[in-house]
Amino acid sequence: MAHRRWNGTPAGFKNASLVTHAHPSDSRAAAWTGGPYVIGSSTAADRPAYQFKEINQGLRISFTLTAAQAAGDRTLRIGITSAKANGRPQITVNDTWTSEIPAAATEPSTRTLTVGSYRGNNHTYTYVIPAGRLVPGTNTLRIDAASGSAGGGGYLSPSYGFDALDLL
């Protein structure tokens, strides 16, 4: 499962064309929420470029695996471009297993995502999904924004910009 190529930008994701010149609440932006992203039928433009803890928590990705693909440990990588208020992804697989909250990446201490910049220190979070948590057939991955900070609420809540995701 690959979800966009790794290039250090949110280009291609929903609302990415606005992020350098419009606030996330701008009326030209599509809703930051949506139904599950389905590997094989959804496009990158269906997936929000940013995840805000208080705006679009619980983004879902649905995908199908064969028995061979579901066997053994699997590694999920989520690349982010920048983060605010120590935002970082925490994952839940099939509503049965939740990852630990990873350490926050070193990022600028500004409001990058709401002032026209997705640029930060680009960080890749890696999660080892234990054998037996992914199943043959349909699987669902939920991504939540975790943080030890309250942030400022709404679009100022803990957040990050997506670069890419893949399951190895």
Short mmCIF file of C-alpha atoms in Angstrom, two decimals:
data_model
loop_
_atom_site.label_atom_id
_atom_site.label_comp_id
_atom_site.label_asym_id
_atom_site.label_seq_id
_atom_site.Cartn_x
_atom_site.Cartn_y
_atom_site.Cartn_z
CA MET A 1 0.00 0.00 0.00
CA ALA A 2 1.54 3.28 -1.06
CA HIS A 3 -0.22 6.59 -0.64
CA ARG A 4 1.55 9.26 -2.69
CA ARG A 5 5.21 9.43 -3.44
CA TRP A 6 7.71 10.79 -0.94
CA ASN A 7 8.68 14.33 -1.97
CA GLY A 8 8.66 16.42 1.22
CA THR A 9 5.47 18.32 0.35
CA PRO A 10 1.72 17.80 0.74
CA ALA A 11 1.29 18.31 -3.03
CA GLY A 12 -1.57 16.25 -4.43
CA PHE A 13 -3.50 15.91 -1.18
CA LYS A 14 -6.84 17.65 -0.61
CA ASN A 15 -6.41 21.44 -0.15
CA ALA A 16 -2.65 21.26 -0.81
CA SER A 17 -2.98 23.83 -3.59
CA LEU A 18 -4.18 26.40 -1.03
CA VAL A 19 -1.79 25.84 1.87
CA THR A 20 0.83 28.42 0.91
CA HIS A 21 -1.61 31.30 0.48
CA ALA A 22 -4.83 30.57 2.40
CA HIS A 23 -5.71 29.82 6.02
CA PRO A 24 -7.13 26.29 6.48
CA SER A 25 -10.53 27.82 7.32
CA ASP A 26 -10.65 29.74 4.00
CA SER A 27 -13.98 29.32 2.20
CA ARG A 28 -12.16 28.01 -0.92
CA ALA A 29 -10.92 24.97 1.01
CA ALA A 30 -12.79 21.68 0.74
CA ALA A 31 -13.87 20.09 4.01
CA TRP A 32 -10.88 18.74 5.94
CA THR A 33 -12.99 15.72 6.87
CA GLY A 34 -14.35 12.92 4.72
CA GLY A 35 -15.10 9.27 4.48
CA PRO A 36 -12.48 6.56 4.47
CA TYR A 37 -9.75 6.71 1.85
CA VAL A 38 -9.96 3.43 -0.08
CA ILE A 39 -6.72 2.14 -1.59
CA GLY A 40 -7.39 1.28 -5.20
CA SER A 41 -10.33 3.63 -5.77
CA SER A 42 -9.67 6.92 -3.93
CA THR A 43 -7.18 9.49 -5.17
CA ALA A 44 -4.63 11.48 -3.16
CA ALA A 45 -6.91 14.52 -3.57
CA ASP A 46 -9.51 12.69 -1.42
CA ARG A 47 -7.14 12.72 1.56
CA PRO A 48 -6.59 15.96 3.54
CA ALA A 49 -3.11 17.50 3.31
CA TYR A 50 -3.21 18.33 7.03
CA GLN A 51 -4.56 16.63 10.12
CA PHE A 52 -5.75 18.81 13.02
CA LYS A 53 -6.58 17.12 16.32
CA GLU A 54 -9.79 19.16 16.75
CA ILE A 55 -10.86 19.34 13.09
CA ASN A 56 -10.34 15.95 11.41
CA GLN A 57 -9.30 13.46 14.07
CA GLY A 58 -9.63 9.80 13.10
CA LEU A 59 -8.75 9.84 9.40
CA ARG A 60 -9.36 6.35 7.98
CA ILE A 61 -7.73 4.31 5.23
CA SER A 62 -9.28 1.06 4.00
CA PHE A 63 -7.25 -1.52 2.07
CA THR A 64 -7.33 -5.19 1.13
CA LEU A 65 -4.57 -7.72 1.79
CA THR A 66 -4.06 -11.30 0.69
CA ALA A 67 -3.28 -13.97 3.29
CA ALA A 68 0.40 -13.78 2.35
CA GLN A 69 0.43 -9.98 2.67
CA ALA A 70 -1.30 -10.14 6.07
CA ALA A 71 1.11 -12.74 7.49
CA GLY A 72 3.92 -11.53 9.72
CA ASP A 73 4.81 -8.11 11.04
CA ARG A 74 4.30 -5.17 8.67
CA THR A 75 5.85 -1.70 8.79
CA LEU A 76 3.80 1.46 8.21
CA ARG A 77 5.60 4.72 7.49
CA ILE A 78 3.93 8.13 7.74
CA GLY A 79 5.91 11.11 6.53
CA ILE A 80 5.05 14.59 7.76
CA THR A 81 6.32 17.94 6.49
CA SER A 82 5.84 19.94 9.69
CA ALA A 83 3.92 19.82 12.96
CA LYS A 84 2.36 22.27 15.40
CA ALA A 85 2.05 21.82 19.18
CA ASN A 86 3.95 18.50 19.10
CA GLY A 87 1.33 16.91 16.84
CA ARG A 88 2.22 13.45 15.58
CA PRO A 89 0.31 10.47 14.21
CA GLN A 90 -0.86 7.57 16.33
CA ILE A 91 -2.40 4.61 14.49
CA THR A 92 -5.11 2.07 15.22
CA VAL A 93 -5.44 -1.07 13.09
CA ASN A 94 -8.83 -2.72 12.63
CA ASP A 95 -10.01 -1.21 15.93
CA THR A 96 -8.04 -3.93 17.75
CA TRP A 97 -4.50 -2.59 18.09
CA THR A 98 -3.25 0.92 18.79
CA SER A 99 0.37 2.01 18.49
CA GLU A 100 2.28 3.73 21.22
CA ILE A 101 2.35 7.52 20.91
CA PRO A 102 5.69 8.25 19.23
CA ALA A 103 8.05 10.96 20.40
CA ALA A 104 7.41 14.36 18.88
CA ALA A 105 9.68 15.42 16.03
CA THR A 106 11.78 18.55 16.37
CA GLU A 107 9.79 21.15 14.47
CA PRO A 108 9.56 24.96 14.27
CA SER A 109 7.63 26.45 17.18
CA THR A 110 5.49 28.64 14.91
CA ARG A 111 2.01 28.25 13.48
CA THR A 112 3.47 27.02 10.17
CA LEU A 113 0.36 25.23 8.91
CA THR A 114 -1.95 28.22 9.46
CA VAL A 115 0.35 30.96 8.14
CA GLY A 116 1.13 29.61 4.70
CA SER A 117 4.00 27.21 5.27
CA TYR A 118 3.99 23.43 5.23
CA ARG A 119 7.80 23.49 5.59
CA GLY A 120 9.29 22.06 8.71
CA ASN A 121 11.93 19.43 9.31
CA ASN A 122 10.26 16.56 7.41
CA HIS A 123 10.03 13.54 9.68
CA THR A 124 9.10 9.92 9.07
CA TYR A 125 7.22 8.00 11.77
CA THR A 126 7.62 4.22 11.58
CA TYR A 127 5.18 1.76 13.16
CA VAL A 128 5.67 -2.01 13.32
CA ILE A 129 2.24 -3.63 13.14
CA PRO A 130 2.46 -7.01 14.91
CA ALA A 131 1.54 -10.22 13.12
CA GLY A 132 -2.15 -11.05 13.44
CA ARG A 133 -3.34 -7.42 13.59
CA LEU A 134 -3.76 -7.19 9.82
CA VAL A 135 -6.09 -9.76 8.29
CA PRO A 136 -6.68 -11.30 4.86
CA GLY A 137 -9.41 -9.19 3.24
CA THR A 138 -10.39 -5.66 4.20
CA ASN A 139 -8.39 -3.77 6.84
CA THR A 140 -8.92 -0.32 8.30
CA LEU A 141 -6.20 1.99 9.52
CA ARG A 142 -7.20 4.99 11.67
CA ILE A 143 -4.78 7.89 12.10
CA ASP A 144 -5.23 10.21 15.07
CA ALA A 145 -3.29 13.35 15.93
CA ALA A 146 -1.64 12.81 19.30
CA SER A 147 0.07 15.44 21.44
CA GLY A 148 0.92 16.34 24.99
CA SER A 149 -0.10 19.92 24.25
CA ALA A 150 -3.55 21.46 24.12
CA GLY A 151 -2.59 23.89 21.36
CA GLY A 152 -4.95 26.76 20.69
CA GLY A 153 -8.06 24.87 19.62
CA GLY A 154 -9.55 24.29 16.17
CA TYR A 155 -6.98 24.95 13.45
CA LEU A 156 -4.46 25.82 16.18
CA SER A 157 -4.82 22.39 17.80
CA PRO A 158 -1.95 19.90 17.52
CA SER A 159 -1.50 19.14 13.84
CA TYR A 160 0.83 18.11 11.04
CA GLY A 161 1.08 18.13 7.26
CA PHE A 162 1.27 14.84 5.37
CA ASP A 163 4.03 13.98 2.92
CA ALA A 164 3.29 10.31 2.21
CA LEU A 165 2.28 6.97 3.73
CA ASP A 166 3.24 3.44 2.84
CA LEU A 167 2.91 -0.09 4.18
CA LEU A 168 5.98 -2.22 3.67
#
